[in-house]
Tab-separated table of C-alpha atoms and ligand atoms in Angstrom:
chain	number	residue	atom	x	y	z
C	1	UNK	CA	1.139	29.132	15.258
C	2	UNK	CA	3.399	29.433	12.176
C	3	UNK	CA	7.036	29.876	13.210
C	4	UNK	CA	6.500	28.529	16.719
C	5	UNK	CA	9.043	26.141	18.239
C	6	UNK	CA	7.862	22.694	19.263
C	7	UNK	CA	8.120	23.546	22.965
C	8	UNK	CA	5.545	26.303	22.455
C	9	UNK	CA	2.847	23.942	21.165
C	10	UNK	CA	-0.046	22.933	23.339
C	11	UNK	CA	-0.088	19.154	23.782
C	12	UNK	CA	-1.040	16.620	22.692
C	13	UNK	CA	-0.310	17.600	19.094
C	14	UNK	CA	0.280	15.604	15.943
C	15	UNK	CA	3.391	16.666	14.071
C	16	UNK	CA	4.311	15.924	10.490
C	17	UNK	CA	7.964	16.367	9.599
C	18	UNK	CA	7.626	17.977	6.173
C	19	UNK	CA	11.115	17.017	5.033
C	20	UNK	CA	10.506	13.331	5.800
C	21	UNK	CA	7.042	13.556	4.235
C	22	UNK	CA	8.426	14.931	0.967
C	23	UNK	CA	11.209	12.335	0.934
C	24	UNK	CA	8.671	9.508	1.383
C	25	UNK	CA	6.482	10.921	-1.384
C	26	UNK	CA	9.444	11.242	-3.754
C	27	UNK	CA	10.749	7.727	-2.984
C	28	UNK	CA	7.458	5.973	-3.765
C	29	UNK	CA	6.939	8.116	-6.882
C	30	UNK	CA	10.418	7.109	-8.065
C	31	UNK	CA	9.694	3.401	-7.533
C	32	UNK	CA	6.479	3.691	-9.545
C	33	UNK	CA	8.278	5.516	-12.368
C	34	UNK	CA	11.016	2.867	-12.440
C	35	UNK	CA	8.431	0.058	-12.475
C	36	UNK	CA	6.452	1.785	-15.245
C	37	UNK	CA	3.187	1.860	-13.262
C	38	UNK	CA	0.877	4.731	-12.363
C	39	UNK	CA	0.827	5.726	-8.703
C	40	UNK	CA	-2.635	6.373	-7.305
C	41	UNK	CA	-1.924	7.024	-3.606
C	42	UNK	CA	-4.593	6.155	-1.068
C	43	UNK	CA	-5.638	9.465	0.481
C	44	UNK	CA	-7.420	7.787	3.410
C	45	UNK	CA	-4.070	7.937	5.220
C	46	UNK	CA	-3.851	11.720	5.430
C	47	UNK	CA	-7.239	13.011	4.211
C	48	UNK	CA	-5.411	16.308	3.512
C	49	UNK	CA	-5.663	18.047	0.132
C	50	UNK	CA	-2.340	19.789	0.884
C	51	UNK	CA	-0.542	16.430	1.098
C	52	UNK	CA	-2.375	15.090	-1.953
C	53	UNK	CA	-1.101	18.110	-3.900
C	54	UNK	CA	2.461	17.165	-2.985
C	55	UNK	CA	1.786	13.624	-4.214
C	56	UNK	CA	0.366	14.961	-7.468
C	57	UNK	CA	3.328	17.280	-7.953
C	58	UNK	CA	5.626	14.254	-7.534
C	59	UNK	CA	3.825	12.431	-10.355
C	60	UNK	CA	0.811	10.694	-8.761
C	61	UNK	CA	-1.884	9.862	-11.264
C	62	UNK	CA	-5.166	10.466	-9.468
C	63	UNK	CA	-6.066	9.423	-5.932
C	64	UNK	CA	-7.650	6.451	-4.196
C	65	UNK	CA	-10.165	7.024	-1.419
C	66	UNK	CA	-12.261	4.691	0.732
C	67	UNK	CA	-15.543	6.583	0.895
C	68	UNK	CA	-17.829	8.513	-1.431
C	69	UNK	CA	-17.660	11.399	1.063
C	70	UNK	CA	-13.859	11.450	0.820
C	71	UNK	CA	-14.137	11.504	-2.975
C	72	UNK	CA	-16.439	14.538	-2.728
C	73	UNK	CA	-13.924	16.410	-0.558
C	74	UNK	CA	-11.046	15.729	-2.937
C	75	UNK	CA	-13.179	16.622	-5.971
C	76	UNK	CA	-13.985	19.946	-4.286
C	77	UNK	CA	-10.244	20.425	-3.747
C	78	UNK	CA	-9.605	20.078	-7.493
C	79	UNK	CA	-8.644	16.409	-7.884
C	80	UNK	CA	-10.154	15.165	-11.124
C	81	UNK	CA	-9.335	11.425	-11.221
C	82	UNK	CA	-10.644	9.455	-8.249
C	83	UNK	CA	-11.027	5.770	-7.459
C	84	UNK	CA	-13.190	4.733	-4.508
C	85	UNK	CA	-11.219	1.580	-3.653
C	86	UNK	CA	-14.037	-0.013	-1.699
C	87	UNK	CA	-17.091	-2.112	-2.576
C	88	UNK	CA	-19.590	0.740	-2.494
C	89	UNK	CA	-23.184	-0.483	-2.044
C	90	UNK	CA	-26.400	1.546	-1.968
C	91	UNK	CA	-28.578	3.582	-4.308
C	92	UNK	CA	-28.112	6.704	-2.166
C	93	UNK	CA	-24.380	6.440	-2.819
C	94	UNK	CA	-25.042	5.619	-6.475
C	95	UNK	CA	-26.924	8.912	-6.868
C	96	UNK	CA	-24.053	10.870	-5.288
C	97	UNK	CA	-21.625	9.069	-7.588
C	98	UNK	CA	-23.681	10.167	-10.621
C	99	UNK	CA	-23.197	13.800	-9.531
C	100	UNK	CA	-19.498	13.198	-8.859
C	101	UNK	CA	-19.051	11.502	-12.228
C	102	UNK	CA	-20.079	14.775	-13.891
C	103	UNK	CA	-17.100	16.497	-12.267
C	104	UNK	CA	-14.253	13.945	-12.286
C	105	UNK	CA	-12.963	10.801	-13.967
C	106	UNK	CA	-14.390	8.275	-11.546
C	107	UNK	CA	-14.175	4.582	-10.734
C	108	UNK	CA	-15.523	2.508	-7.867
C	109	UNK	CA	-14.761	-0.958	-6.471
C	110	UNK	CA	-17.276	-3.817	-6.643
C	111	UNK	CA	-17.140	-7.403	-5.440
C	112	UNK	CA	-20.681	-8.669	-5.999
C	113	UNK	CA	-23.383	-8.459	-8.635
C	114	UNK	CA	-25.938	-7.459	-5.983
C	115	UNK	CA	-23.792	-4.564	-4.767
C	116	UNK	CA	-22.888	-3.434	-8.284
C	117	UNK	CA	-26.586	-3.440	-9.232
C	118	UNK	CA	-27.310	-0.804	-6.561
C	119	UNK	CA	-24.936	1.561	-8.412
C	120	UNK	CA	-25.990	0.521	-11.920
C	121	UNK	CA	-29.606	1.640	-11.330
C	122	UNK	CA	-28.889	5.331	-10.654
C	123	UNK	CA	-26.370	5.495	-13.528
C	124	UNK	CA	-28.785	3.874	-15.955
C	125	UNK	CA	-31.585	6.225	-14.843
C	126	UNK	CA	-29.269	9.192	-15.443
C	127	UNK	CA	-28.204	7.868	-18.854
C	128	UNK	CA	-24.578	7.719	-17.691
C	129	UNK	CA	-21.994	5.014	-17.180
C	130	UNK	CA	-19.793	4.263	-14.154
C	131	UNK	CA	-16.377	2.603	-14.394
C	132	UNK	CA	-15.914	-0.204	-11.870
C	133	UNK	CA	-12.968	-2.334	-10.809
C	134	UNK	CA	-13.598	-5.856	-9.549
C	135	UNK	CA	-11.970	-6.519	-6.203
C	136	UNK	CA	-10.048	-9.794	-6.106
C	137	UNK	CA	-8.993	-11.388	-2.807
C	138	UNK	CA	-5.376	-12.489	-3.175
C	139	UNK	CA	-5.193	-13.973	0.321
C	140	UNK	CA	-6.155	-11.267	2.820
C	141	UNK	CA	-9.587	-12.779	3.449
C	142	UNK	CA	-11.469	-9.488	3.857
C	143	UNK	CA	-13.515	-8.414	0.818
C	144	UNK	CA	-13.123	-9.384	-2.822
C	145	UNK	CA	-13.953	-12.392	-4.959
C	146	UNK	CA	-11.596	-15.350	-4.807
C	147	UNK	CA	-9.659	-15.674	-8.088
C	148	UNK	CA	-11.717	-18.723	-9.169
C	149	UNK	CA	-14.914	-16.586	-9.112
C	150	UNK	CA	-13.450	-13.540	-10.872
C	151	UNK	CA	-14.650	-14.452	-14.376
C	152	UNK	CA	-18.210	-15.356	-13.341
C	153	UNK	CA	-18.683	-12.215	-11.205
C	154	UNK	CA	-16.772	-9.998	-13.663
C	155	UNK	CA	-18.950	-11.111	-16.563
C	156	UNK	CA	-22.182	-10.594	-14.632
C	157	UNK	CA	-21.074	-7.124	-13.477
C	158	UNK	CA	-20.001	-6.154	-17.002
C	159	UNK	CA	-23.460	-7.082	-18.299
C	160	UNK	CA	-25.204	-4.636	-15.959
C	161	UNK	CA	-26.376	-1.593	-17.926
C	162	UNK	CA	-24.873	1.596	-16.537
C	163	UNK	CA	-21.539	-0.012	-15.589
C	164	UNK	CA	-18.244	-0.524	-17.442
C	165	UNK	CA	-15.704	-2.992	-16.033
C	166	UNK	CA	-12.445	-1.015	-16.258
C	167	UNK	CA	-10.218	-3.420	-14.364
C	168	UNK	CA	-9.332	-5.409	-11.272
C	169	UNK	CA	-7.810	-4.374	-7.959
C	170	UNK	CA	-6.616	-5.883	-4.710
C	171	UNK	CA	-5.072	-5.004	-1.353
C	172	UNK	CA	-2.732	-7.498	0.309
C	173	UNK	CA	-3.491	-6.446	3.887
C	174	UNK	CA	-2.207	-9.803	5.140
C	175	UNK	CA	1.281	-8.439	4.446
C	176	UNK	CA	0.890	-6.680	7.805
C	177	UNK	CA	0.889	-10.040	9.558
C	178	UNK	CA	4.025	-11.445	7.926
C	179	UNK	CA	6.698	-12.194	10.505
C	180	UNK	CA	9.692	-11.402	8.289
C	181	UNK	CA	10.593	-9.024	5.452
C	182	UNK	CA	11.001	-12.064	3.183
C	183	UNK	CA	7.447	-13.083	4.154
C	184	UNK	CA	6.156	-9.624	3.179
C	185	UNK	CA	7.984	-9.822	-0.150
C	186	UNK	CA	6.466	-13.260	-0.909
C	187	UNK	CA	2.994	-11.862	-0.262
C	188	UNK	CA	3.820	-8.877	-2.484
C	189	UNK	CA	4.797	-11.079	-5.415
C	190	UNK	CA	1.678	-13.215	-4.943
C	191	UNK	CA	-0.412	-10.035	-4.811
C	192	UNK	CA	0.806	-8.961	-8.233
C	193	UNK	CA	0.858	-12.428	-9.782
C	194	UNK	CA	-2.584	-13.554	-8.554
C	195	UNK	CA	-4.180	-10.296	-9.670
C	196	UNK	CA	-2.435	-10.453	-13.047
C	197	UNK	CA	-3.700	-14.042	-13.471
C	198	UNK	CA	-7.269	-12.948	-12.689
C	199	UNK	CA	-6.947	-10.129	-15.266
C	200	UNK	CA	-5.702	-12.606	-17.826
C	201	UNK	CA	-8.643	-14.990	-17.152
C	202	UNK	CA	-11.092	-12.104	-17.549
C	203	UNK	CA	-9.462	-11.046	-20.832
C	204	UNK	CA	-9.599	-14.640	-22.084
C	205	UNK	CA	-13.340	-14.520	-21.365
C	206	UNK	CA	-13.609	-11.477	-23.652
C	207	UNK	CA	-13.604	-8.689	-21.061
C	208	UNK	CA	-11.252	-5.790	-21.886
C	209	UNK	CA	-9.370	-5.282	-18.592
C	210	UNK	CA	-7.373	-2.021	-18.695
C	211	UNK	CA	-6.389	-1.588	-15.052
C	212	UNK	CA	-4.572	-4.074	-12.825
C	213	UNK	CA	-4.235	-2.220	-9.526
C	214	UNK	CA	-2.301	-3.456	-6.468
C	215	UNK	CA	-1.289	-1.701	-3.349
C	216	UNK	CA	-0.309	-1.512	0.250
C	217	UNK	CA	2.721	0.191	1.746
C	218	UNK	CA	4.619	-2.960	2.805
C	219	UNK	CA	4.031	-4.731	-0.536
C	220	UNK	CA	4.121	-1.808	-2.978
C	221	UNK	CA	7.774	-1.935	-4.042
C	222	UNK	CA	7.614	-5.609	-5.042
C	223	UNK	CA	4.010	-5.910	-6.209
C	224	UNK	CA	4.290	-2.982	-8.626
C	225	UNK	CA	7.193	-4.710	-10.409
C	226	UNK	CA	5.113	-7.727	-11.443
C	227	UNK	CA	4.556	-7.567	-15.219
C	228	UNK	CA	0.930	-6.727	-16.128
C	229	UNK	CA	0.406	-4.562	-13.039
C	230	UNK	CA	-0.584	-1.085	-14.241
C	231	UNK	CA	-1.260	0.853	-11.037
C	232	UNK	CA	-0.250	0.933	-7.353
C	233	UNK	CA	-2.242	2.423	-4.448
C	234	UNK	CA	-0.131	2.668	-1.265
C	235	UNK	CA	-1.379	5.048	1.414
C	236	UNK	CA	0.559	4.835	4.657
C	237	UNK	CA	3.990	5.454	3.025
C	238	UNK	CA	3.626	9.226	3.299
C	239	UNK	CA	3.901	9.010	7.094
C	240	UNK	CA	5.028	5.454	7.995
C	241	UNK	CA	4.685	4.397	11.646
C	242	UNK	CA	5.893	1.918	14.284
C	243	UNK	CA	4.180	-0.931	12.427
C	244	UNK	CA	6.099	-0.199	9.217
C	245	UNK	CA	9.354	-0.073	11.185
C	246	UNK	CA	8.502	-3.424	12.845
C	247	UNK	CA	7.740	-4.943	9.433
C	248	UNK	CA	11.018	-3.691	7.957
C	249	UNK	CA	9.229	-1.488	5.399
C	250	UNK	CA	11.151	1.591	6.512
C	251	UNK	CA	13.630	2.941	9.065
C	252	UNK	CA	12.767	4.978	12.131
C	253	UNK	CA	14.030	8.111	10.384
C	254	UNK	CA	11.487	7.574	7.573
C	255	UNK	CA	8.584	8.146	9.977
C	256	UNK	CA	7.069	11.582	9.371
C	257	UNK	CA	4.173	11.578	11.839
C	258	UNK	CA	4.749	11.749	15.598
C	259	UNK	CA	2.764	12.905	18.593
C	260	UNK	CA	4.182	15.393	21.058
C	261	UNK	CA	2.787	14.836	24.547
C	262	UNK	CA	3.415	16.103	28.080
C	263	UNK	CA	4.228	13.852	31.031
C	264	UNK	CA	1.415	14.653	33.465
C	265	UNK	CA	2.154	12.147	36.220
C	266	UNK	CA	4.956	9.892	37.431
C	267	UNK	CA	3.116	7.919	40.124
C	268	UNK	CA	5.776	5.205	40.449
C	269	UNK	CA	9.375	4.748	39.255
C	270	UNK	CA	8.222	2.213	36.661
C	271	UNK	CA	5.219	4.232	35.445
C	272	UNK	CA	4.804	7.610	33.760
C	273	UNK	CA	1.622	8.979	32.221
C	274	UNK	CA	1.283	11.325	29.236
C	275	UNK	CA	-1.657	13.447	28.077
C	276	UNK	CA	-2.085	11.378	24.893
C	277	UNK	CA	-4.470	8.438	25.234
C	278	UNK	CA	-6.550	6.451	22.785
C	279	UNK	CA	-8.318	9.611	21.556
C	280	UNK	CA	-4.949	10.870	20.331
C	281	UNK	CA	-2.939	7.733	19.509
C	282	UNK	CA	-5.789	5.313	18.664
C	283	UNK	CA	-5.871	1.877	20.247
C	284	UNK	CA	-4.569	0.105	17.149
C	285	UNK	CA	-2.077	-2.600	18.110
C	286	UNK	CA	1.453	-2.847	16.818
C	287	UNK	CA	1.774	-5.401	13.998
C	288	UNK	CA	2.848	-8.062	13.185
C	289	UNK	CA	3.388	-8.740	16.920
C	290	UNK	CA	1.830	-6.923	19.879
C	291	UNK	CA	4.139	-4.317	21.442
C	292	UNK	CA	2.220	-1.603	23.228
C	293	UNK	CA	0.610	1.535	21.805
C	294	UNK	CA	3.478	3.746	20.775
C	295	UNK	CA	7.208	4.092	21.110
C	296	UNK	CA	8.706	6.977	23.099
C	297	UNK	CA	11.350	8.325	20.744
C	298	UNK	CA	14.880	8.477	22.094
C	299	UNK	CA	13.986	6.146	24.986
C	300	UNK	CA	13.593	2.401	25.377
C	301	UNK	CA	10.135	2.853	26.943
C	302	UNK	CA	6.804	2.203	25.253
C	303	UNK	CA	3.213	3.121	25.968
C	304	UNK	CA	1.902	-0.037	27.571
C	305	UNK	CA	-1.698	0.890	28.407
C	306	UNK	CA	-4.152	3.436	27.152
C	307	UNK	CA	-7.326	4.975	28.369
C	308	UNK	CA	-9.074	7.786	26.535
C	309	UNK	CA	-6.858	10.631	27.747
C	310	UNK	CA	-4.005	8.763	29.458
C	311	UNK	CA	-1.082	7.021	27.855
C	312	UNK	CA	0.647	4.887	30.461
C	313	UNK	CA	4.357	4.414	29.827
C	314	UNK	CA	6.044	1.297	31.191
C	315	UNK	CA	9.354	2.906	32.174
C	316	UNK	CA	12.231	0.792	30.851
C	317	UNK	CA	15.327	0.310	33.063
C	318	UNK	CA	17.557	3.377	32.715
C	319	UNK	CA	14.777	5.699	31.513
C	320	UNK	CA	13.617	8.551	33.731
C	321	UNK	CA	10.572	10.760	33.161
C	322	UNK	CA	9.773	14.065	34.895
C	323	UNK	CA	6.343	15.650	35.285
C	324	UNK	CA	6.072	18.493	32.790
C	325	UNK	CA	8.580	17.194	30.278
C	326	UNK	CA	7.601	16.677	26.676
C	327	UNK	CA	8.042	13.435	24.809
C	328	UNK	CA	7.668	12.472	21.164
C	329	UNK	CA	5.716	9.306	20.498
C	330	UNK	CA	5.785	7.216	17.338
C	331	UNK	CA	2.270	5.769	16.939
C	332	UNK	CA	1.547	2.231	15.801
C	333	UNK	CA	-0.737	3.277	12.945
C	334	UNK	CA	-0.425	6.758	11.480
C	335	UNK	CA	-3.600	6.607	9.329
C	336	UNK	CA	-5.923	6.290	12.298
C	337	UNK	CA	-4.034	8.977	14.235
C	338	UNK	CA	-4.515	11.466	11.396
C	339	UNK	CA	-8.206	10.557	11.354
C	340	UNK	CA	-8.526	11.497	15.032
C	341	UNK	CA	-7.394	15.097	14.539
C	342	UNK	CA	-8.727	18.142	12.706
C	343	UNK	CA	-5.274	19.478	11.955
C	344	UNK	CA	-1.755	18.142	11.655
C	345	UNK	CA	1.132	20.477	12.369
C	346	UNK	CA	3.690	20.561	9.576
C	347	UNK	CA	7.175	21.154	10.985
C	348	UNK	CA	10.592	21.655	9.497
C	349	UNK	CA	13.850	22.370	11.311
C	350	UNK	CA	12.078	22.345	14.690
C	351	UNK	CA	9.584	25.087	13.729
C	352	UNK	CA	5.970	25.056	12.624
C	353	UNK	CA	5.845	25.745	8.912
C	354	UNK	CA	2.227	24.976	8.058
C	355	UNK	CA	-1.017	23.586	9.427
C	356	UNK	CA	-2.486	20.699	7.446
C	357	UNK	CA	-6.260	20.543	7.378
C	358	UNK	CA	-7.597	16.964	7.649
C	359	UNK	CA	-10.437	18.004	5.375
C	360	UNK	CA	-11.897	14.564	4.610
C	361	UNK	CA	-11.957	13.552	8.265
C	362	UNK	CA	-15.285	12.133	9.349
C	363	UNK	CA	-16.567	11.692	5.787
C	364	UNK	CA	-17.468	8.066	6.453
C	365	UNK	CA	-20.577	7.959	4.254
M	401	PLP	C1	-8.236	-1.117	-0.725
M	401	PLP	C2	-7.002	-0.507	-0.173
M	401	PLP	N1	-6.075	-0.058	-1.031
M	401	PLP	C3	-4.924	0.505	-0.589
M	401	PLP	C4	-4.674	0.649	0.764
M	401	PLP	C5	-3.393	1.294	1.202
M	401	PLP	O1	-2.624	0.442	2.003
M	401	PLP	P1	-1.506	0.987	3.003
M	401	PLP	O2	-2.173	1.817	4.000
M	401	PLP	O3	-0.846	-0.236	3.518
M	401	PLP	O4	-0.563	1.776	2.178
M	401	PLP	C6	-5.622	0.200	1.686
M	401	PLP	C7	-5.407	0.334	3.128
M	401	PLP	O5	-6.183	-0.003	3.969
M	401	PLP	C8	-6.820	-0.403	1.208
M	401	PLP	O6	-7.762	-0.870	2.049
C-alpha cells in the first residue's frame, strides 16, 4: 500500500494527512510551552502508538487514556507515564492497575469514595500505592464532584490506605455546546478558574495538591493559561473535525482526518449515496448545532442520512455526483471514526506514506 496514490485505495478508507497532523501536534505543544503547563494528550482520539510517539517527540509529558485496557496497550508500546482520566471502579481493574503500576508512573481518576475504595483494596493488599486525581465537575454535568463537595470527597479519598491524592482534573465537555467562540472561551476560563479554586480549597484543608489538570480541544488554549493550572489533556486536536470547524476551534485546512468514499448510486438528482455509512463515519451528530453526518469536501453538499453501509448525500444546488467517483468526507467527530477502524492511512503529497495501527481499539475494559 505504501506509495499508492489515493485513487488506488479501496474505499471506504480513513486518511490522515501527516503534514496537517504534525502541524496540529506542534501547535498545541507550542501553546502548552508558552503557557508553562505540561501537555498530556488524550490518546483515546487516535489510539495509535505511532501518533503518540509524534506527540512525545513534540514535548508531550505522558499520555491520558480513558480505559485500563488502553493504558496497557500504551505501556506495552513504551509509554511510561499514564493517566487514566476516568473514574475507574472495580477490584478487577484495581488488580490490573497494580500490575501496570509496576511498569509505569500511573494515576487514575476518582470521583467517589466508594469507587476509590475498590482500587484501594488491591493496592493495599499488594503493599503498593496508587496516585489518584479527583474529578471536579466545572459545569459539564457528566461525572465529577461539584466544587462544593471537593474537600469532603478529597479528604475521604486521601484517607484510604493504598491511595495518594496527587491532584484534581476536569473536562469541560459543555464547551462543545457553546453557540459562539466567545461562549467557548468563557467556558474555558471557568474550567481553569473553578478547578484552580477547588485545588486551593483542598490545599487549605491540608491536602498537598500537585496536579491541576484541565483539557478539551475547544477550551485548551484558554484554560491552560489560567494561573495554577499545571497540565492540559486535549485529545481531538491531532485530527480536528467538522465539529471543531463549526465551533471555531480550527479552520477546514487544520483537519487531518478524512474519509475517502465511492459514490455507489445516484438514484435521483437531489440524492447520491456513498459506500461510507455509520460503520465508517459513526452516527455522531455535528455540534453545537445539528448539520448532517459529514461534509463532502469541495462541495456544498452534506451527508444527510446514514444507514450502516450507506451515506446518503443531500445534493446541494449546483453539485453533481457521478456513480464511481470518489469523494472526501470530513466527519463530524474524528475520535469515534478512528475507533471504528483497524488502520488509518497516513498520506502526504497525495501518496500513502504509512499505515497507522489503531492498536488500542476495542480495549474498552
Ligand atoms: C476526561 C477527558 N479529558 C480529556 C478529553 C479530551 O477532550 P477533546 O477530545 O475535546 O480534546 C476528554 C474527551 O472526551 C475527556 O473525556
